[in-house]
mmCIF file with all atom_site columns, C-alpha atoms in Angstrom:
data_model
loop_
_atom_site.group_PDB
_atom_site.id
_atom_site.type_symbol
_atom_site.label_atom_id
_atom_site.label_alt_id
_atom_site.label_comp_id
_atom_site.label_asym_id
_atom_site.label_entity_id
_atom_site.label_seq_id
_atom_site.pdbx_PDB_ins_code
_atom_site.Cartn_x
_atom_site.Cartn_y
_atom_site.Cartn_z
_atom_site.occupancy
_atom_site.B_iso_or_equiv
_atom_site.pdbx_formal_charge
_atom_site.auth_seq_id
_atom_site.auth_comp_id
_atom_site.auth_asym_id
_atom_site.auth_atom_id
_atom_site.pdbx_PDB_model_num
ATOM 1  C CA . MET V 1 1  ? 91.532  113.226 121.959 1.00 0.00 ? 1  MET V CA 1
ATOM 2  C CA . PRO V 1 2  ? 88.236  113.278 120.031 1.00 0.00 ? 2  PRO V CA 1
ATOM 3  C CA . ARG V 1 3  ? 86.603  109.931 119.455 1.00 0.00 ? 3  ARG V CA 1
ATOM 4  C CA . THR V 1 4  ? 86.077  109.247 115.769 1.00 0.00 ? 4  THR V CA 1
ATOM 5  C CA . LYS V 1 5  ? 85.483  106.094 113.793 1.00 0.00 ? 5  LYS V CA 1
ATOM 6  C CA . PRO V 1 6  ? 88.819  104.890 112.359 1.00 0.00 ? 6  PRO V CA 1
ATOM 7  C CA . THR V 1 7  ? 89.116  105.324 108.599 1.00 0.00 ? 7  THR V CA 1
ATOM 8  C CA . LYS V 1 8  ? 92.261  103.175 108.363 1.00 0.00 ? 8  LYS V CA 1
ATOM 9  C CA . ARG V 1 9  ? 92.413  99.940  110.341 1.00 0.00 ? 9  ARG V CA 1
ATOM 10 C CA . SER V 1 10 ? 95.390  97.605  110.461 1.00 0.00 ? 10 SER V CA 1
ATOM 11 C CA . ALA V 1 11 ? 96.572  94.717  112.615 1.00 0.00 ? 11 ALA V CA 1
ATOM 12 C CA . GLY V 1 12 ? 99.744  92.733  113.163 1.00 0.00 ? 12 GLY V CA 1
ATOM 13 C CA . ILE V 1 13 ? 101.525 90.292  115.413 1.00 0.00 ? 13 ILE V CA 1
ATOM 14 C CA . LEU V 1 14 ? 104.684 90.409  117.482 1.00 0.00 ? 14 LEU V CA 1
ATOM 15 C CA . LEU V 1 15 ? 106.011 86.832  117.633 1.00 0.00 ? 15 LEU V CA 1
ATOM 16 C CA . ILE V 1 16 ? 108.323 86.125  120.565 1.00 0.00 ? 16 ILE V CA 1
ATOM 17 C CA . SER V 1 17 ? 110.220 82.866  121.136 1.00 0.00 ? 17 SER V CA 1
ATOM 18 C CA . ASP V 1 18 ? 113.078 82.198  123.551 1.00 0.00 ? 18 ASP V CA 1
ATOM 19 C CA . GLY V 1 19 ? 113.576 85.919  124.184 1.00 0.00 ? 19 GLY V CA 1
ATOM 20 C CA . ARG V 1 20 ? 113.828 86.735  120.468 1.00 0.00 ? 20 ARG V CA 1
ATOM 21 C CA . PHE V 1 21 ? 111.230 88.362  118.240 1.00 0.00 ? 21 PHE V CA 1
ATOM 22 C CA . LEU V 1 22 ? 110.475 88.217  114.534 1.00 0.00 ? 22 LEU V CA 1
ATOM 23 C CA . VAL V 1 23 ? 110.735 91.267  112.271 1.00 0.00 ? 23 VAL V CA 1
ATOM 24 C CA . LEU V 1 24 ? 110.558 91.457  108.492 1.00 0.00 ? 24 LEU V CA 1
ATOM 25 C CA . ARG V 1 25 ? 112.404 93.790  106.144 1.00 0.00 ? 25 ARG V CA 1
ATOM 26 C CA . ARG V 1 26 ? 110.051 95.561  103.760 1.00 0.00 ? 26 ARG V CA 1
ATOM 27 C CA . ALA V 1 27 ? 110.656 95.162  100.036 1.00 0.00 ? 27 ALA V CA 1
ATOM 28 C CA . LYS V 1 28 ? 112.415 97.942  98.165  1.00 0.00 ? 28 LYS V CA 1
ATOM 29 C CA . ASN V 1 29 ? 109.225 98.640  96.150  1.00 0.00 ? 29 ASN V CA 1
ATOM 30 C CA . ALA V 1 30 ? 106.886 98.702  99.203  1.00 0.00 ? 30 ALA V CA 1
ATOM 31 C CA . ASN V 1 31 ? 105.718 101.637 101.299 1.00 0.00 ? 31 ASN V CA 1
ATOM 32 C CA . ASN V 1 32 ? 108.538 102.597 103.658 1.00 0.00 ? 32 ASN V CA 1
ATOM 33 C CA . PRO V 1 33 ? 111.046 100.559 101.619 1.00 0.00 ? 33 PRO V CA 1
ATOM 34 C CA . ARG V 1 34 ? 113.733 98.499  103.345 1.00 0.00 ? 34 ARG V CA 1
ATOM 35 C CA . LEU V 1 35 ? 112.530 99.384  106.843 1.00 0.00 ? 35 LEU V CA 1
ATOM 36 C CA . TRP V 1 36 ? 112.116 96.681  109.475 1.00 0.00 ? 36 TRP V CA 1
ATOM 37 C CA . ASP V 1 37 ? 108.511 95.888  110.329 1.00 0.00 ? 37 ASP V CA 1
ATOM 38 C CA . LEU V 1 38 ? 106.231 93.369  112.011 1.00 0.00 ? 38 LEU V CA 1
ATOM 39 C CA . PRO V 1 39 ? 103.979 90.956  110.096 1.00 0.00 ? 39 PRO V CA 1
ATOM 40 C CA . GLY V 1 40 ? 100.629 92.663  109.539 1.00 0.00 ? 40 GLY V CA 1
ATOM 41 C CA . GLY V 1 41 ? 98.601  94.874  107.263 1.00 0.00 ? 41 GLY V CA 1
ATOM 42 C CA . GLN V 1 42 ? 95.269  96.435  106.316 1.00 0.00 ? 42 GLN V CA 1
ATOM 43 C CA . ARG V 1 43 ? 91.996  95.021  107.589 1.00 0.00 ? 43 ARG V CA 1
ATOM 44 C CA . ASP V 1 44 ? 89.496  93.891  104.972 1.00 0.00 ? 44 ASP V CA 1
ATOM 45 C CA . GLU V 1 45 ? 85.871  95.038  105.219 1.00 0.00 ? 45 GLU V CA 1
ATOM 46 C CA . GLY V 1 46 ? 84.048  93.066  107.924 1.00 0.00 ? 46 GLY V CA 1
ATOM 47 C CA . GLU V 1 47 ? 87.250  91.402  109.158 1.00 0.00 ? 47 GLU V CA 1
ATOM 48 C CA . ARG V 1 48 ? 88.103  91.332  112.880 1.00 0.00 ? 48 ARG V CA 1
ATOM 49 C CA . ALA V 1 49 ? 91.541  92.531  113.989 1.00 0.00 ? 49 ALA V CA 1
ATOM 50 C CA . GLU V 1 50 ? 92.568  88.998  115.020 1.00 0.00 ? 50 GLU V CA 1
ATOM 51 C CA . GLU V 1 51 ? 91.651  87.641  111.591 1.00 0.00 ? 51 GLU V CA 1
ATOM 52 C CA . THR V 1 52 ? 93.660  90.375  109.877 1.00 0.00 ? 52 THR V CA 1
ATOM 53 C CA . ALA V 1 53 ? 96.755  89.771  111.987 1.00 0.00 ? 53 ALA V CA 1
ATOM 54 C CA . TRP V 1 54 ? 96.852  86.022  111.287 1.00 0.00 ? 54 TRP V CA 1
ATOM 55 C CA . ARG V 1 55 ? 95.883  86.349  107.600 1.00 0.00 ? 55 ARG V CA 1
ATOM 56 C CA . GLU V 1 56 ? 98.583  88.939  106.968 1.00 0.00 ? 56 GLU V CA 1
ATOM 57 C CA . ALA V 1 57 ? 101.179 86.929  108.907 1.00 0.00 ? 57 ALA V CA 1
ATOM 58 C CA . ALA V 1 58 ? 100.342 83.815  106.866 1.00 0.00 ? 58 ALA V CA 1
ATOM 59 C CA . GLU V 1 59 ? 100.645 85.806  103.623 1.00 0.00 ? 59 GLU V CA 1
ATOM 60 C CA . GLU V 1 60 ? 103.995 87.312  104.602 1.00 0.00 ? 60 GLU V CA 1
ATOM 61 C CA . LEU V 1 61 ? 105.571 84.297  106.328 1.00 0.00 ? 61 LEU V CA 1
ATOM 62 C CA . GLY V 1 62 ? 103.997 81.450  104.373 1.00 0.00 ? 62 GLY V CA 1
ATOM 63 C CA . PHE V 1 63 ? 102.707 79.972  107.662 1.00 0.00 ? 63 PHE V CA 1
ATOM 64 C CA . VAL V 1 64 ? 101.929 81.033  111.209 1.00 0.00 ? 64 VAL V CA 1
ATOM 65 C CA . PRO V 1 65 ? 103.483 79.039  114.044 1.00 0.00 ? 65 PRO V CA 1
ATOM 66 C CA . ARG V 1 66 ? 101.383 77.822  116.952 1.00 0.00 ? 66 ARG V CA 1
ATOM 67 C CA . THR V 1 67 ? 101.046 80.757  119.362 1.00 0.00 ? 67 THR V CA 1
ATOM 68 C CA . ASP V 1 68 ? 99.528  81.872  122.633 1.00 0.00 ? 68 ASP V CA 1
ATOM 69 C CA . VAL V 1 69 ? 98.352  85.485  122.685 1.00 0.00 ? 69 VAL V CA 1
ATOM 70 C CA . SER V 1 70 ? 99.766  87.104  125.805 1.00 0.00 ? 70 SER V CA 1
ATOM 71 C CA . GLY V 1 71 ? 98.733  90.696  125.149 1.00 0.00 ? 71 GLY V CA 1
ATOM 72 C CA . ARG V 1 72 ? 97.251  93.241  122.820 1.00 0.00 ? 72 ARG V CA 1
ATOM 73 C CA . ILE V 1 73 ? 98.449  96.764  122.129 1.00 0.00 ? 73 ILE V CA 1
ATOM 74 C CA . LEU V 1 74 ? 96.136  99.335  120.559 1.00 0.00 ? 74 LEU V CA 1
ATOM 75 C CA . VAL V 1 75 ? 97.705  102.306 118.776 1.00 0.00 ? 75 VAL V CA 1
ATOM 76 C CA . LEU V 1 76 ? 95.484  105.219 117.711 1.00 0.00 ? 76 LEU V CA 1
ATOM 77 C CA . ARG V 1 77 ? 96.897  107.981 115.520 1.00 0.00 ? 77 ARG V CA 1
ATOM 78 C CA . ASP V 1 78 ? 95.666  111.139 113.824 1.00 0.00 ? 78 ASP V CA 1
ATOM 79 C CA . GLY V 1 79 ? 92.918  111.819 116.361 1.00 0.00 ? 79 GLY V CA 1
ATOM 80 C CA . GLY V 1 80 ? 91.687  108.234 116.226 1.00 0.00 ? 80 GLY V CA 1
ATOM 81 C CA . LYS V 1 81 ? 91.409  108.072 112.427 1.00 0.00 ? 81 LYS V CA 1
ATOM 82 C CA . LYS V 1 82 ? 94.068  105.351 112.223 1.00 0.00 ? 82 LYS V CA 1
ATOM 83 C CA . ARG V 1 83 ? 93.855  102.217 114.377 1.00 0.00 ? 83 ARG V CA 1
ATOM 84 C CA . TYR V 1 84 ? 96.510  99.504  114.692 1.00 0.00 ? 84 TYR V CA 1
ATOM 85 C CA . ASP V 1 85 ? 95.902  96.380  116.804 1.00 0.00 ? 85 ASP V CA 1
ATOM 86 C CA . LEU V 1 86 ? 99.100  94.517  117.685 1.00 0.00 ? 86 LEU V CA 1
ATOM 87 C CA . PHE V 1 87 ? 98.852  91.021  119.164 1.00 0.00 ? 87 PHE V CA 1
ATOM 88 C CA . VAL V 1 88 ? 101.803 89.964  121.318 1.00 0.00 ? 88 VAL V CA 1
ATOM 89 C CA . CYS V 1 89 ? 102.295 86.213  120.940 1.00 0.00 ? 89 CYS V CA 1
ATOM 90 C CA . ALA V 1 90 ? 104.544 83.546  122.388 1.00 0.00 ? 90 ALA V CA 1
ATOM 91 C CA . ALA V 1 91 ? 105.486 81.189  119.521 1.00 0.00 ? 91 ALA V CA 1
ATOM 92 C CA . HIS V 1 92 ? 106.018 77.467  120.159 1.00 0.00 ? 92 HIS V CA 1
#
């Protein structure tokens, strides 16, 4: 796969607690309406992936529970043009 600078960068979190995980249902007027999704979204200019994931989660959930990051998954699509950083977190 050719290495290119991503033109679309997003980040999100996968919150896990007691063997269960949190998903959100997208609004009927959103992209990919009514599909299940993880908290996350587009990175702002100059923002690190971690900052994006927690900012977006706070916007979508109203708060972010105390977490420990246990892993990170990087997804590259379209020849590296799209980058998605997913933080796997144990919620307390």
